[in-house]
mmCIF file of C-alpha atoms in Angstrom:
data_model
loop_
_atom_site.group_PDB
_atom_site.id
_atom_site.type_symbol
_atom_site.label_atom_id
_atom_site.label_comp_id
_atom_site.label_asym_id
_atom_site.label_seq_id
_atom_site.Cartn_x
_atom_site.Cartn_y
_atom_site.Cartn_z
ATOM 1 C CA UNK T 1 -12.093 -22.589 18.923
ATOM 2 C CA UNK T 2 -9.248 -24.697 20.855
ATOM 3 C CA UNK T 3 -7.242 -23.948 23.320
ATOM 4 C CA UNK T 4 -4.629 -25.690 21.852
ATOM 5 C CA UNK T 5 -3.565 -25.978 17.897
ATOM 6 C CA UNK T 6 -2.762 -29.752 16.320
ATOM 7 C CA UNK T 7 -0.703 -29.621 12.823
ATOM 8 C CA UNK T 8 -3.894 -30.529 11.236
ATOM 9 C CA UNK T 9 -5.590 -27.958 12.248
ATOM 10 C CA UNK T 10 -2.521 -25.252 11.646
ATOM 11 C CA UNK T 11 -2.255 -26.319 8.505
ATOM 12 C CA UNK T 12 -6.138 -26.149 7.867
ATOM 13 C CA UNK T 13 -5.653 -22.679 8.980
ATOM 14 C CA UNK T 14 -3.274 -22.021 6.641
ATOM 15 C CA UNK T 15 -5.302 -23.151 3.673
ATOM 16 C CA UNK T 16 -8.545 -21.370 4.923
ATOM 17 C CA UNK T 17 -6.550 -18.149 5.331
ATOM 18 C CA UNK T 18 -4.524 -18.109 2.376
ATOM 19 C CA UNK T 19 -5.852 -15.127 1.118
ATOM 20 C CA UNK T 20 -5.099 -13.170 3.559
ATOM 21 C CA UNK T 21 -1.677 -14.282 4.320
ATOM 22 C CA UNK T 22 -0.845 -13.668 0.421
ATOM 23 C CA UNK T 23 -2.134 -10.271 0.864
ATOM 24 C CA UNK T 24 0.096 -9.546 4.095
ATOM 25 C CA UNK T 25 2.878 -11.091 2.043
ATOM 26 C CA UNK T 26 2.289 -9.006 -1.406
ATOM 27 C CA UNK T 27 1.817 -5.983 0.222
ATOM 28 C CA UNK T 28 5.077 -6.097 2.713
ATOM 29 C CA UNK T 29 7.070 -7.148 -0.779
ATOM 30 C CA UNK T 30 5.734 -3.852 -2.873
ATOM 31 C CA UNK T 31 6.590 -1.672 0.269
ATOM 32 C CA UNK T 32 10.242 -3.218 0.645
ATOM 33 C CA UNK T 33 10.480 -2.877 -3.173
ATOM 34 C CA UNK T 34 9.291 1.121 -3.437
ATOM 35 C CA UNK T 35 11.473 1.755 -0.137
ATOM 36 C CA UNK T 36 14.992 -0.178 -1.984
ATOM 37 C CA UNK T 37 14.419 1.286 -5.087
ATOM 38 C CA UNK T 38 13.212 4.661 -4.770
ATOM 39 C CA UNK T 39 13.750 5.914 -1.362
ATOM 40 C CA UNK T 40 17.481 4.673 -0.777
ATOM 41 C CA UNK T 41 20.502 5.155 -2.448
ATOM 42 C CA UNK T 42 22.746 2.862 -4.094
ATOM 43 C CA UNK T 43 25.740 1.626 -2.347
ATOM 44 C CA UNK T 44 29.008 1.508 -4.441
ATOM 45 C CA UNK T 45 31.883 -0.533 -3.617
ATOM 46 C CA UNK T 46 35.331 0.083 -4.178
ATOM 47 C CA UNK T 47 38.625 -1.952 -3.968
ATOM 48 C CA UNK T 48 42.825 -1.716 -3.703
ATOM 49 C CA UNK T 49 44.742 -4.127 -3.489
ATOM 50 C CA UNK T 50 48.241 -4.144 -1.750
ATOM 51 C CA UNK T 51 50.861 -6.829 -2.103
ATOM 52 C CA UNK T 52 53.333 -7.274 1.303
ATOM 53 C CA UNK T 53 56.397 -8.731 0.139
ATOM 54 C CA UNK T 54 57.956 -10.480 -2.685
ATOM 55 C CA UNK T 55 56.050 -13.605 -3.992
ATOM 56 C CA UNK T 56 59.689 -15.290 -4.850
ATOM 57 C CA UNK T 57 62.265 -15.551 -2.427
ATOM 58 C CA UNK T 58 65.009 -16.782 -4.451
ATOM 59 C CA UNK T 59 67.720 -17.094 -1.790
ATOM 60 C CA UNK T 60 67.260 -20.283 0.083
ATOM 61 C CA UNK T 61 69.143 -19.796 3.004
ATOM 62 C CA UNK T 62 66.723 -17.130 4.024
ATOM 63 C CA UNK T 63 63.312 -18.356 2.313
ATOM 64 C CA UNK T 64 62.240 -20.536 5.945
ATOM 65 C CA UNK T 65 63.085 -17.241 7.971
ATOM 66 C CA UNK T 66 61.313 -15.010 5.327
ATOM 67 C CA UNK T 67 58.174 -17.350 5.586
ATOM 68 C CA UNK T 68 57.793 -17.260 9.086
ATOM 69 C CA UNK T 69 57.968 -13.449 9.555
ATOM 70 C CA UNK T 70 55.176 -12.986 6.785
ATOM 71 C CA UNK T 71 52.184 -14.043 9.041
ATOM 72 C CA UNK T 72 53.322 -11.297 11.899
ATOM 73 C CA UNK T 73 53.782 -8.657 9.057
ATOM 74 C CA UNK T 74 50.482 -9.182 7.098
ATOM 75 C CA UNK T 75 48.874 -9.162 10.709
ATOM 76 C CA UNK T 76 50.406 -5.857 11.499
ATOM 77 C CA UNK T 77 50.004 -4.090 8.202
ATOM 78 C CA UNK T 78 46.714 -4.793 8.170
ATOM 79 C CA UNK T 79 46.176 -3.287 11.966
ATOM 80 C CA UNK T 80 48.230 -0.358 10.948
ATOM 81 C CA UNK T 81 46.242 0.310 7.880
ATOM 82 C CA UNK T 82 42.960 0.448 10.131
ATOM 83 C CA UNK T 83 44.737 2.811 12.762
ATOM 84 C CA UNK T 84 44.203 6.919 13.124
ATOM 85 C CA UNK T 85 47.678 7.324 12.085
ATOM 86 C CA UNK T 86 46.690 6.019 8.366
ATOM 87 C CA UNK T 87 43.100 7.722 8.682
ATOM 88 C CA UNK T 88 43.803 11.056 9.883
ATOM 89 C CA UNK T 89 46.527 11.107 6.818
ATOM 90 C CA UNK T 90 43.491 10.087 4.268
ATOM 91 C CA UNK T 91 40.760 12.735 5.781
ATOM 92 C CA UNK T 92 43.064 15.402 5.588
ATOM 93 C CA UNK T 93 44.067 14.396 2.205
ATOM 94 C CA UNK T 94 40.497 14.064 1.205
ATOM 95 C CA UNK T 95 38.809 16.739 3.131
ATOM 96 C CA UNK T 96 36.796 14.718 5.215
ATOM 97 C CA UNK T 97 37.213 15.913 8.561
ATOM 98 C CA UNK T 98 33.434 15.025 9.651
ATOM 99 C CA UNK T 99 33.503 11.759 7.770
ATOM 100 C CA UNK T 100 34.215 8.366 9.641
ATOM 101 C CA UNK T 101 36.064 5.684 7.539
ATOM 102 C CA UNK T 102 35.967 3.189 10.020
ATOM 103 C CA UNK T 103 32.482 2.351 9.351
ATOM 104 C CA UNK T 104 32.722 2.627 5.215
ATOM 105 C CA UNK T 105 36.156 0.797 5.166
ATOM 106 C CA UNK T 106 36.384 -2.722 5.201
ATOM 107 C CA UNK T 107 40.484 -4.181 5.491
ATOM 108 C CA UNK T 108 40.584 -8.128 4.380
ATOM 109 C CA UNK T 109 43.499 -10.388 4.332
ATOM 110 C CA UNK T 110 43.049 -14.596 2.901
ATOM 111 C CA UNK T 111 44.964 -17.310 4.844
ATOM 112 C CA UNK T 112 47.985 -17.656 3.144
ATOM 113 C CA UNK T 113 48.011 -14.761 1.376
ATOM 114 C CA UNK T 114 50.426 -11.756 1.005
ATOM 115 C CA UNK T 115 47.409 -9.332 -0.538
ATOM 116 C CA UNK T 116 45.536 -6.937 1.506
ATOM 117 C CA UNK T 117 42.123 -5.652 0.123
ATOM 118 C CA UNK T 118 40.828 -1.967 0.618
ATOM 119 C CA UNK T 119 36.682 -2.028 0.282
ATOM 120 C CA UNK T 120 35.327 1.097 0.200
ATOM 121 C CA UNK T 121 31.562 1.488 0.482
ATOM 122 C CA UNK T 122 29.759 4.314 -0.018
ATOM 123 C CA UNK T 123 27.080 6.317 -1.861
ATOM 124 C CA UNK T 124 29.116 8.085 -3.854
ATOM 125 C CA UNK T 125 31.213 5.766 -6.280
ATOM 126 C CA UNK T 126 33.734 8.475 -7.012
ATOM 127 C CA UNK T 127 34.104 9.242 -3.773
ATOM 128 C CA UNK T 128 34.626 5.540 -2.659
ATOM 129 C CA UNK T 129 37.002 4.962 -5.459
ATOM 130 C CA UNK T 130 38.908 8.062 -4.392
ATOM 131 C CA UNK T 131 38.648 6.853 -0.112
ATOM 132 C CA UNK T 132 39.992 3.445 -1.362
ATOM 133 C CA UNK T 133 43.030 4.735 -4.050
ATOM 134 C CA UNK T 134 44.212 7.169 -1.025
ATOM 135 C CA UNK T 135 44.345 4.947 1.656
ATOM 136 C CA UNK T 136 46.248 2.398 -0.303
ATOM 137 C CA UNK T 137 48.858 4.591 -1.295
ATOM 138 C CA UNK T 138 49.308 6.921 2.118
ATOM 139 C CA UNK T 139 49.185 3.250 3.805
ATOM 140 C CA UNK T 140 52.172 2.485 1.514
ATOM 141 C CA UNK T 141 54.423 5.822 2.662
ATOM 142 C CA UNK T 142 53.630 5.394 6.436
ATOM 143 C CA UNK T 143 54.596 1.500 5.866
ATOM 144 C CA UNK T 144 57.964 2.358 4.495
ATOM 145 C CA UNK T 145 58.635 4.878 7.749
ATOM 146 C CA UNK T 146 57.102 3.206 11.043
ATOM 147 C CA UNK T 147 57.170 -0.329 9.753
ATOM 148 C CA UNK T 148 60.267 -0.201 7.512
ATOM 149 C CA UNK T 149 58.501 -2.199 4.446
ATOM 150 C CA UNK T 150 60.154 -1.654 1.564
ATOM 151 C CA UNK T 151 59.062 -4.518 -0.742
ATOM 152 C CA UNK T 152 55.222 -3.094 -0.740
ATOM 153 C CA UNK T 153 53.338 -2.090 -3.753
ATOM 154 C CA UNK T 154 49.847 -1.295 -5.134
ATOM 155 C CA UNK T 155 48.254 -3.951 -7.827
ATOM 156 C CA UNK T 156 47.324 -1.535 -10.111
ATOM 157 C CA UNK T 157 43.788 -2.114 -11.517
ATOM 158 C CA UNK T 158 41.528 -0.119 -13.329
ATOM 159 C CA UNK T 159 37.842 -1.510 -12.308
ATOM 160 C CA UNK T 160 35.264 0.588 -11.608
ATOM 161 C CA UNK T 161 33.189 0.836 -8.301
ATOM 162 C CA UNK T 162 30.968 -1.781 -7.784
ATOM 163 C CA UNK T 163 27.003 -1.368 -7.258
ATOM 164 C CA UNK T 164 25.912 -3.497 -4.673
ATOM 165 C CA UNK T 165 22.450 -5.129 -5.212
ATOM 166 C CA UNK T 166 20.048 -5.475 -2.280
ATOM 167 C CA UNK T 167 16.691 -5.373 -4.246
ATOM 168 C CA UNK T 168 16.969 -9.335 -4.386
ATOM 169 C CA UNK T 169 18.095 -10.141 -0.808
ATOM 170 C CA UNK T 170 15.998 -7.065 0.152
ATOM 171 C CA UNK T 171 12.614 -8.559 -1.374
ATOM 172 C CA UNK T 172 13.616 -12.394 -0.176
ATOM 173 C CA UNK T 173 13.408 -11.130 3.365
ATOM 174 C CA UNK T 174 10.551 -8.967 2.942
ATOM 175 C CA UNK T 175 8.949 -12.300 1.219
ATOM 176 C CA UNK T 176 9.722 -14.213 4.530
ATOM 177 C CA UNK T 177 8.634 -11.681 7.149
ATOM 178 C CA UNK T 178 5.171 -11.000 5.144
ATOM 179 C CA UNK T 179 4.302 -14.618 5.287
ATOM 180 C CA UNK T 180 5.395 -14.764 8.853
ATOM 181 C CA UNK T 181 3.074 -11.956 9.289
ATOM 182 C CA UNK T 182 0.139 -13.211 7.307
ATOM 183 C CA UNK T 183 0.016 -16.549 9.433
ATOM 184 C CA UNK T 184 0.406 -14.660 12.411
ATOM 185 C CA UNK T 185 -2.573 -12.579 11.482
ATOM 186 C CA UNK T 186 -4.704 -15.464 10.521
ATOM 187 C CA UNK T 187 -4.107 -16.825 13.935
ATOM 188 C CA UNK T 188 -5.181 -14.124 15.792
ATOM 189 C CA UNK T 189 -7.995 -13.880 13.518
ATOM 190 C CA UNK T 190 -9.275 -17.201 13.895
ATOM 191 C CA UNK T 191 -8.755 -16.640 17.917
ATOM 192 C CA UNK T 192 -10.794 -14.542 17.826
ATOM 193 C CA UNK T 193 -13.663 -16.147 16.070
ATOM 194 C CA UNK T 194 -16.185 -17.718 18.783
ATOM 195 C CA UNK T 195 -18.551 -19.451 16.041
ATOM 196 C CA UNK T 196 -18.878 -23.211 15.867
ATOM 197 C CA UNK T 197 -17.498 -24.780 13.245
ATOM 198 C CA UNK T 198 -17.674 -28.690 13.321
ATOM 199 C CA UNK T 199 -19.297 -31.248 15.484
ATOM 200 C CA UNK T 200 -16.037 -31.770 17.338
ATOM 201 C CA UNK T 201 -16.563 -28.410 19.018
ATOM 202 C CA UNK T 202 -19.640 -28.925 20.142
ATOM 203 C CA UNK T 203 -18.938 -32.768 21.444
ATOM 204 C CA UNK T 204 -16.647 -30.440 23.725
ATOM 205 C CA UNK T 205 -18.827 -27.511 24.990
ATOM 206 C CA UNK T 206 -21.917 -29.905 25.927
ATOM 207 C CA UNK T 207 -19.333 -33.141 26.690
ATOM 208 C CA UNK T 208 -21.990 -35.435 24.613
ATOM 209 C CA UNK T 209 -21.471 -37.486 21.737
ATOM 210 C CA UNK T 210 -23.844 -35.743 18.679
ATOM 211 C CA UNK T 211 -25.728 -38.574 17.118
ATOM 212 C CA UNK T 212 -26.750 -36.962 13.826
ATOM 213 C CA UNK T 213 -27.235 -33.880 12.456
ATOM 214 C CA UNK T 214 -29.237 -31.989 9.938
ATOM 215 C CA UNK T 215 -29.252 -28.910 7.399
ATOM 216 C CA UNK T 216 -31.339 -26.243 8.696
ATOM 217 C CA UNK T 217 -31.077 -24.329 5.335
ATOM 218 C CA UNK T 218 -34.592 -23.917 3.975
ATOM 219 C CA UNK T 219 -35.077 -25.115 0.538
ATOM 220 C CA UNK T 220 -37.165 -22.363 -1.238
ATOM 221 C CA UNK T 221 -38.429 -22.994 -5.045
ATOM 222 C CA UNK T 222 -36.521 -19.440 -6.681
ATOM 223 C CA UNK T 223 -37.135 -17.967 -10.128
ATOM 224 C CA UNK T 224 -34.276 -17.077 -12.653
ATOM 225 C CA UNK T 225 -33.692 -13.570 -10.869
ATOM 226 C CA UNK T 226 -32.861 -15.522 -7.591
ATOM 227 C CA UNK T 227 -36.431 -14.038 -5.808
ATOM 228 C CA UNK T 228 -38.410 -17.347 -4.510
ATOM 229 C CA UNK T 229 -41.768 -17.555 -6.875
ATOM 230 C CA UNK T 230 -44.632 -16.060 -4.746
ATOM 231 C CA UNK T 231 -46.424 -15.241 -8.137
ATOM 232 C CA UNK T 232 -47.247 -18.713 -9.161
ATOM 233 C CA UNK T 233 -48.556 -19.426 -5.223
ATOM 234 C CA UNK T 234 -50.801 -16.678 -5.420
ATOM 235 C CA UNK T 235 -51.680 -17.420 -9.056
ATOM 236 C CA UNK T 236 -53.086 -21.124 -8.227
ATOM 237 C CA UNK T 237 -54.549 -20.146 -5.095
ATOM 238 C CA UNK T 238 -56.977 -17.601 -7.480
ATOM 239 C CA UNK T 239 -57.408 -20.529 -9.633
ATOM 240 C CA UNK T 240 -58.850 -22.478 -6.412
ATOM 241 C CA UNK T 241 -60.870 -19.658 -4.870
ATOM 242 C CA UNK T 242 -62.647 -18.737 -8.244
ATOM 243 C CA UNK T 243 -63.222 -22.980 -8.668
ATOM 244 C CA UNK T 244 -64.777 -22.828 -5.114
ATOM 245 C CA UNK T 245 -66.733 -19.831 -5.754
ATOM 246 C CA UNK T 246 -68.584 -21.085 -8.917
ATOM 247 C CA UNK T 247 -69.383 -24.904 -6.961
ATOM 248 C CA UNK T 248 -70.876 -23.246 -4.337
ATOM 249 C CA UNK T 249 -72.817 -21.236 -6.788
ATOM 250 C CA UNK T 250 -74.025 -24.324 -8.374
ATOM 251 C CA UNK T 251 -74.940 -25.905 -5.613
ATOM 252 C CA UNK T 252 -77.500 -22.992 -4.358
ATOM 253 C CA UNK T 253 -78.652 -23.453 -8.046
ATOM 254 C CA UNK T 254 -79.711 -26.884 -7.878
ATOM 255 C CA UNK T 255 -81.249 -26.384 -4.305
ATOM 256 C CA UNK T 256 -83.403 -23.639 -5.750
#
């Protein structure tokens, strides 16, 4: 084989090995699907929602002042929320001593916006729903005493925890990496595959222009089953022995 690989010939490859590179692909897919579904657990998500400050400010002499502080305090709440002084309150709430909420809590803020969003992921949706309600509202308290916030409150909401779905994005990737992997493999395997397969090769290994070529497949007469027909050779060459046997035998007839 080349050296080196033109498009033509990658994408020859591709449609000589396309067997085996669906294979590769099928076969990473069903793993990533029996792993998602049956091996891990779902992840549930839950959410609180906390509203810093009043959405009208109806005294005007103060409503420029009022929106210039908001940025500072959403920024701040939103550290504070995320802090140990706000976490250690919710484990030992909770009972959770060995559990770390940084990595299942998730603290988001929009531009331009005076709600901050709780998410709460974890395996068990009671649990995360409970994580998320008790954070919002212990948040709240130590708000009121090291921040002095009064005008916070909890939207009250009564959704359920969420269910995240990573079958879909799961499979898609697995979809992409087993074709990745099926071309690579039909690379390597037609590396490694020293036969000749056009004259182009061989106009390289000898360095001479081929002038013709021919089919060296033998053309044998075959019966129905596939098994080349020996039976009617042998058949006529009987025919021709017994014809020579009985000339001869006239012959020595008519010289007698």
């Amino acid at each position: 084989m080349q050296s080196e690989m033109t498009i033509k010939d990658f994408f020859h490859l591709i449609k000589k090995r396309i067997i085996v590179i669906s294979v590769i692909a099928a076969m990473v897919m069903v793993i990533t699907a029996f792993v998602t579904i049956f091996l891990f657990r779902p992840v549930y998500e839950a959410s609180e929602h906390i509203l810093i400050g009043n959405l009208q400010i109806t005294n005007a002499e103060n409503s420029y002042e009022e929106t210039q502080k908001i940025p500072q305090t959403l920024a701040s709440s939103v550290d504070f929320i995320k802090s140990s002084i706000v976490l250690n309150a919710v484990k030992q709430e909770l009972g959770l001593q060995e559990v770390s909420l940084e990595e299942k809590m998730m603290i988001e803020n929009n531009k331009d916006s005076q709600i901050i969003t709780i998410h709460v992921k974890d395996q068990d949706a009671e649990l995360a729903k409970k994580i998320a309600k008790t954070t919002a509202a212990i948040s709240i308290q130590k708000m009121n005493v090291f921040l002095k916030l009064n005008e916070v409150k909890i939207l009250e909401q009564n959704e359920d925890p969420i269910k995240e779905n990573n079958v879909v994005s799961s499979m898609t990737i697995s979809l992409i990496v087993g074709v990745f992997l099926g071309i690579g493999l039909a690379v390597i395997l037609e590396q490694l595959d020293d036969s000749i397969k056009n004259e182009r090769t061989v106009e390289e290994l000898i360095g001479l222009s081929i002038l013709g070529k021919f089919d060296g497949k033998a053309k044998i007469q075959k019966s129905g089953k596939g098994i080349p027909n020996y039976k009617e050779f042998y058949k006529e060459r009987r025919k021709f022995s017994a014809k020579e046997k009985k000339n001869q035998a006239d012959r020595a007839t008519t010289i007698s």
